[in-house]
Amino acid sequence: TTRISTEQISIGDDSFDAICLIFAAHEIRDSAERIAFFQALKTAMKPIGNLYVVEHLLDWRNALVYSIGSLHFYTEKTWENTFSQAGWQIVSRKQVNGLVVCYQLQCNFT
């Protein structure tokens, strides 16, 4: 585990085969900052590396469980847009359970 700032990722280029963001990325509330963060992660990732993002979604299931607290989560469309705009491709999407989704992403180096 490495603690980093969204504004300054001080880890080496091409350093990681995998990066896991588990229930953390939704805390970046500003869309532009979130996209910039995901773009910055590309420099730390080896070309064949994988980024795993595990999050709750803003959907009806989480709304039933978390009520108003679910408004802190993002919709699937928001995540897809963030990944796309930052240059990541969704390799797989796995519904971990009814409330949690795991995205496996790879960098689009083209």
PDB file of C-alpha atoms in Angstrom:
ATOM      1  CA  THR A   1       0.000   0.000   0.000  1.00  0.00           C
ATOM      2  CA  THR A   2       1.307   3.420  -0.960  1.00  0.00           C
ATOM      3  CA  ARG A   3      -0.310   6.653   0.170  1.00  0.00           C
ATOM      4  CA  ILE A   4      -0.273   9.287  -2.574  1.00  0.00           C
ATOM      5  CA  SER A   5      -1.816  12.639  -3.396  1.00  0.00           C
ATOM      6  CA  THR A   6      -4.026  13.052  -6.454  1.00  0.00           C
ATOM      7  CA  GLU A   7      -1.955  16.077  -7.395  1.00  0.00           C
ATOM      8  CA  GLN A   8       1.501  14.562  -6.959  1.00  0.00           C
ATOM      9  CA  ILE A   9       2.072  10.896  -7.703  1.00  0.00           C
ATOM     10  CA  SER A  10       5.702  10.489  -6.731  1.00  0.00           C
ATOM     11  CA  ILE A  11       6.247   6.945  -7.916  1.00  0.00           C
ATOM     12  CA  GLY A  12       8.503   5.938 -10.757  1.00  0.00           C
ATOM     13  CA  ASP A  13       7.479   5.596 -14.387  1.00  0.00           C
ATOM     14  CA  ASP A  14       6.647   2.068 -15.585  1.00  0.00           C
ATOM     15  CA  SER A  15       6.845   0.822 -11.994  1.00  0.00           C
ATOM     16  CA  PHE A  16       3.731  -1.291 -11.496  1.00  0.00           C
ATOM     17  CA  ASP A  17       2.222  -4.397 -13.036  1.00  0.00           C
ATOM     18  CA  ALA A  18      -1.007  -3.689 -11.158  1.00  0.00           C
ATOM     19  CA  ILE A  19      -2.569  -0.869  -9.205  1.00  0.00           C
ATOM     20  CA  CYS A  20      -5.658  -1.419  -7.046  1.00  0.00           C
ATOM     21  CA  LEU A  21      -7.997   1.385  -6.054  1.00  0.00           C
ATOM     22  CA  ILE A  22     -10.407  -0.170  -3.577  1.00  0.00           C
ATOM     23  CA  PHE A  23     -13.278   2.025  -2.363  1.00  0.00           C
ATOM     24  CA  ALA A  24     -11.040   5.076  -2.718  1.00  0.00           C
ATOM     25  CA  ALA A  25     -11.360   6.716  -6.146  1.00  0.00           C
ATOM     26  CA  HIS A  26     -14.898   7.969  -5.488  1.00  0.00           C
ATOM     27  CA  GLU A  27     -13.428  10.293  -2.862  1.00  0.00           C
ATOM     28  CA  ILE A  28     -12.025  12.448  -5.684  1.00  0.00           C
ATOM     29  CA  ARG A  29     -15.117  14.614  -6.053  1.00  0.00           C
ATOM     30  CA  ASP A  30     -13.967  16.958  -8.818  1.00  0.00           C
ATOM     31  CA  SER A  31     -14.361  15.401 -12.274  1.00  0.00           C
ATOM     32  CA  ALA A  32     -11.311  17.124 -13.808  1.00  0.00           C
ATOM     33  CA  GLU A  33      -9.137  16.141 -10.828  1.00  0.00           C
ATOM     34  CA  ARG A  34     -10.362  12.532 -11.053  1.00  0.00           C
ATOM     35  CA  ILE A  35      -9.558  12.341 -14.781  1.00  0.00           C
ATOM     36  CA  ALA A  36      -6.124  13.915 -14.207  1.00  0.00           C
ATOM     37  CA  PHE A  37      -5.442  11.393 -11.439  1.00  0.00           C
ATOM     38  CA  PHE A  38      -6.297   8.452 -13.695  1.00  0.00           C
ATOM     39  CA  GLN A  39      -4.121   9.965 -16.435  1.00  0.00           C
ATOM     40  CA  ALA A  40      -1.227  10.278 -13.996  1.00  0.00           C
ATOM     41  CA  LEU A  41      -1.594   6.619 -13.026  1.00  0.00           C
ATOM     42  CA  LYS A  42      -0.767   5.703 -16.628  1.00  0.00           C
ATOM     43  CA  THR A  43       2.822   6.882 -16.194  1.00  0.00           C
ATOM     44  CA  ALA A  44       3.310   4.617 -13.182  1.00  0.00           C
ATOM     45  CA  MET A  45       1.864   1.598 -14.991  1.00  0.00           C
ATOM     46  CA  LYS A  46       3.894  -0.797 -17.101  1.00  0.00           C
ATOM     47  CA  PRO A  47       2.510  -1.045 -20.652  1.00  0.00           C
ATOM     48  CA  ILE A  48       1.013  -4.472 -19.943  1.00  0.00           C
ATOM     49  CA  GLY A  49      -0.213  -3.554 -16.452  1.00  0.00           C
ATOM     50  CA  ASN A  50      -3.730  -3.614 -15.071  1.00  0.00           C
ATOM     51  CA  LEU A  51      -5.601  -1.067 -13.008  1.00  0.00           C
ATOM     52  CA  TYR A  52      -8.348  -2.448 -10.763  1.00  0.00           C
ATOM     53  CA  VAL A  53     -11.067  -0.129  -9.513  1.00  0.00           C
ATOM     54  CA  VAL A  54     -13.489  -1.500  -6.923  1.00  0.00           C
ATOM     55  CA  GLU A  55     -16.423   0.749  -6.071  1.00  0.00           C
ATOM     56  CA  HIS A  56     -20.067   0.983  -5.145  1.00  0.00           C
ATOM     57  CA  LEU A  57     -22.227   2.464  -7.906  1.00  0.00           C
ATOM     58  CA  LEU A  58     -24.895   5.092  -7.643  1.00  0.00           C
ATOM     59  CA  ASP A  59     -27.739   2.775  -8.597  1.00  0.00           C
ATOM     60  CA  TRP A  60     -31.017   1.518  -7.179  1.00  0.00           C
ATOM     61  CA  ARG A  61     -29.401  -1.364  -5.265  1.00  0.00           C
ATOM     62  CA  ASN A  62     -27.036   0.876  -3.346  1.00  0.00           C
ATOM     63  CA  ALA A  63     -29.816   3.441  -2.865  1.00  0.00           C
ATOM     64  CA  LEU A  64     -31.918   0.775  -1.127  1.00  0.00           C
ATOM     65  CA  VAL A  65     -29.081  -0.104   1.233  1.00  0.00           C
ATOM     66  CA  TYR A  66     -27.383   3.253   1.787  1.00  0.00           C
ATOM     67  CA  SER A  67     -30.344   5.603   1.243  1.00  0.00           C
ATOM     68  CA  ILE A  68     -29.109   9.189   0.891  1.00  0.00           C
ATOM     69  CA  GLY A  69     -25.541   7.995   1.490  1.00  0.00           C
ATOM     70  CA  SER A  70     -25.568   6.398  -1.957  1.00  0.00           C
ATOM     71  CA  LEU A  71     -25.422   9.887  -3.470  1.00  0.00           C
ATOM     72  CA  HIS A  72     -21.720   9.862  -2.541  1.00  0.00           C
ATOM     73  CA  PHE A  73     -21.137   7.154  -5.174  1.00  0.00           C
ATOM     74  CA  TYR A  74     -20.855   7.655  -8.938  1.00  0.00           C
ATOM     75  CA  THR A  75     -22.979   6.171 -11.685  1.00  0.00           C
ATOM     76  CA  GLU A  76     -21.569   3.575 -14.025  1.00  0.00           C
ATOM     77  CA  LYS A  77     -21.701   6.126 -16.834  1.00  0.00           C
ATOM     78  CA  THR A  78     -19.568   8.540 -14.785  1.00  0.00           C
ATOM     79  CA  TRP A  79     -16.923   5.847 -14.238  1.00  0.00           C
ATOM     80  CA  GLU A  80     -16.963   4.873 -17.910  1.00  0.00           C
ATOM     81  CA  ASN A  81     -16.484   8.514 -18.915  1.00  0.00           C
ATOM     82  CA  THR A  82     -13.667   8.991 -16.405  1.00  0.00           C
ATOM     83  CA  PHE A  83     -11.830   5.904 -17.639  1.00  0.00           C
ATOM     84  CA  SER A  84     -12.309   6.792 -21.291  1.00  0.00           C
ATOM     85  CA  GLN A  85     -11.261  10.427 -20.942  1.00  0.00           C
ATOM     86  CA  ALA A  86      -8.165   9.377 -18.986  1.00  0.00           C
ATOM     87  CA  GLY A  87      -7.123   6.879 -21.678  1.00  0.00           C
ATOM     88  CA  TRP A  88      -8.080   3.620 -19.979  1.00  0.00           C
ATOM     89  CA  GLN A  89     -10.014   0.760 -21.564  1.00  0.00           C
ATOM     90  CA  ILE A  90     -12.319  -1.524 -19.614  1.00  0.00           C
ATOM     91  CA  VAL A  91     -11.009  -5.074 -20.055  1.00  0.00           C
ATOM     92  CA  SER A  92     -13.560  -6.629 -17.737  1.00  0.00           C
ATOM     93  CA  ARG A  93     -16.328  -5.616 -15.401  1.00  0.00           C
ATOM     94  CA  LYS A  94     -17.277  -7.974 -12.626  1.00  0.00           C
ATOM     95  CA  GLN A  95     -20.221  -7.573 -10.307  1.00  0.00           C
ATOM     96  CA  VAL A  96     -18.630  -8.674  -7.026  1.00  0.00           C
ATOM     97  CA  ASN A  97     -22.009  -8.799  -5.317  1.00  0.00           C
ATOM     98  CA  GLY A  98     -25.215  -6.846  -5.695  1.00  0.00           C
ATOM     99  CA  LEU A  99     -23.589  -3.666  -4.424  1.00  0.00           C
ATOM    100  CA  VAL A 100     -19.971  -3.653  -5.585  1.00  0.00           C
ATOM    101  CA  VAL A 101     -18.372  -3.688  -9.034  1.00  0.00           C
ATOM    102  CA  CYS A 102     -14.751  -4.324 -10.010  1.00  0.00           C
ATOM    103  CA  TYR A 103     -13.348  -2.855 -13.211  1.00  0.00           C
ATOM    104  CA  GLN A 104     -10.170  -4.222 -14.752  1.00  0.00           C
ATOM    105  CA  LEU A 105      -8.596  -1.524 -16.910  1.00  0.00           C
ATOM    106  CA  GLN A 106      -5.651  -1.394 -19.262  1.00  0.00           C
ATOM    107  CA  CYS A 107      -4.005   1.702 -20.595  1.00  0.00           C
ATOM    108  CA  ASN A 108      -4.695   2.774 -24.142  1.00  0.00           C
ATOM    109  CA  PHE A 109      -1.164   3.637 -25.258  1.00  0.00           C
ATOM    110  CA  THR A 110      -2.184   4.328 -28.852  1.00  0.00           C
TER     111      THR A 110
END
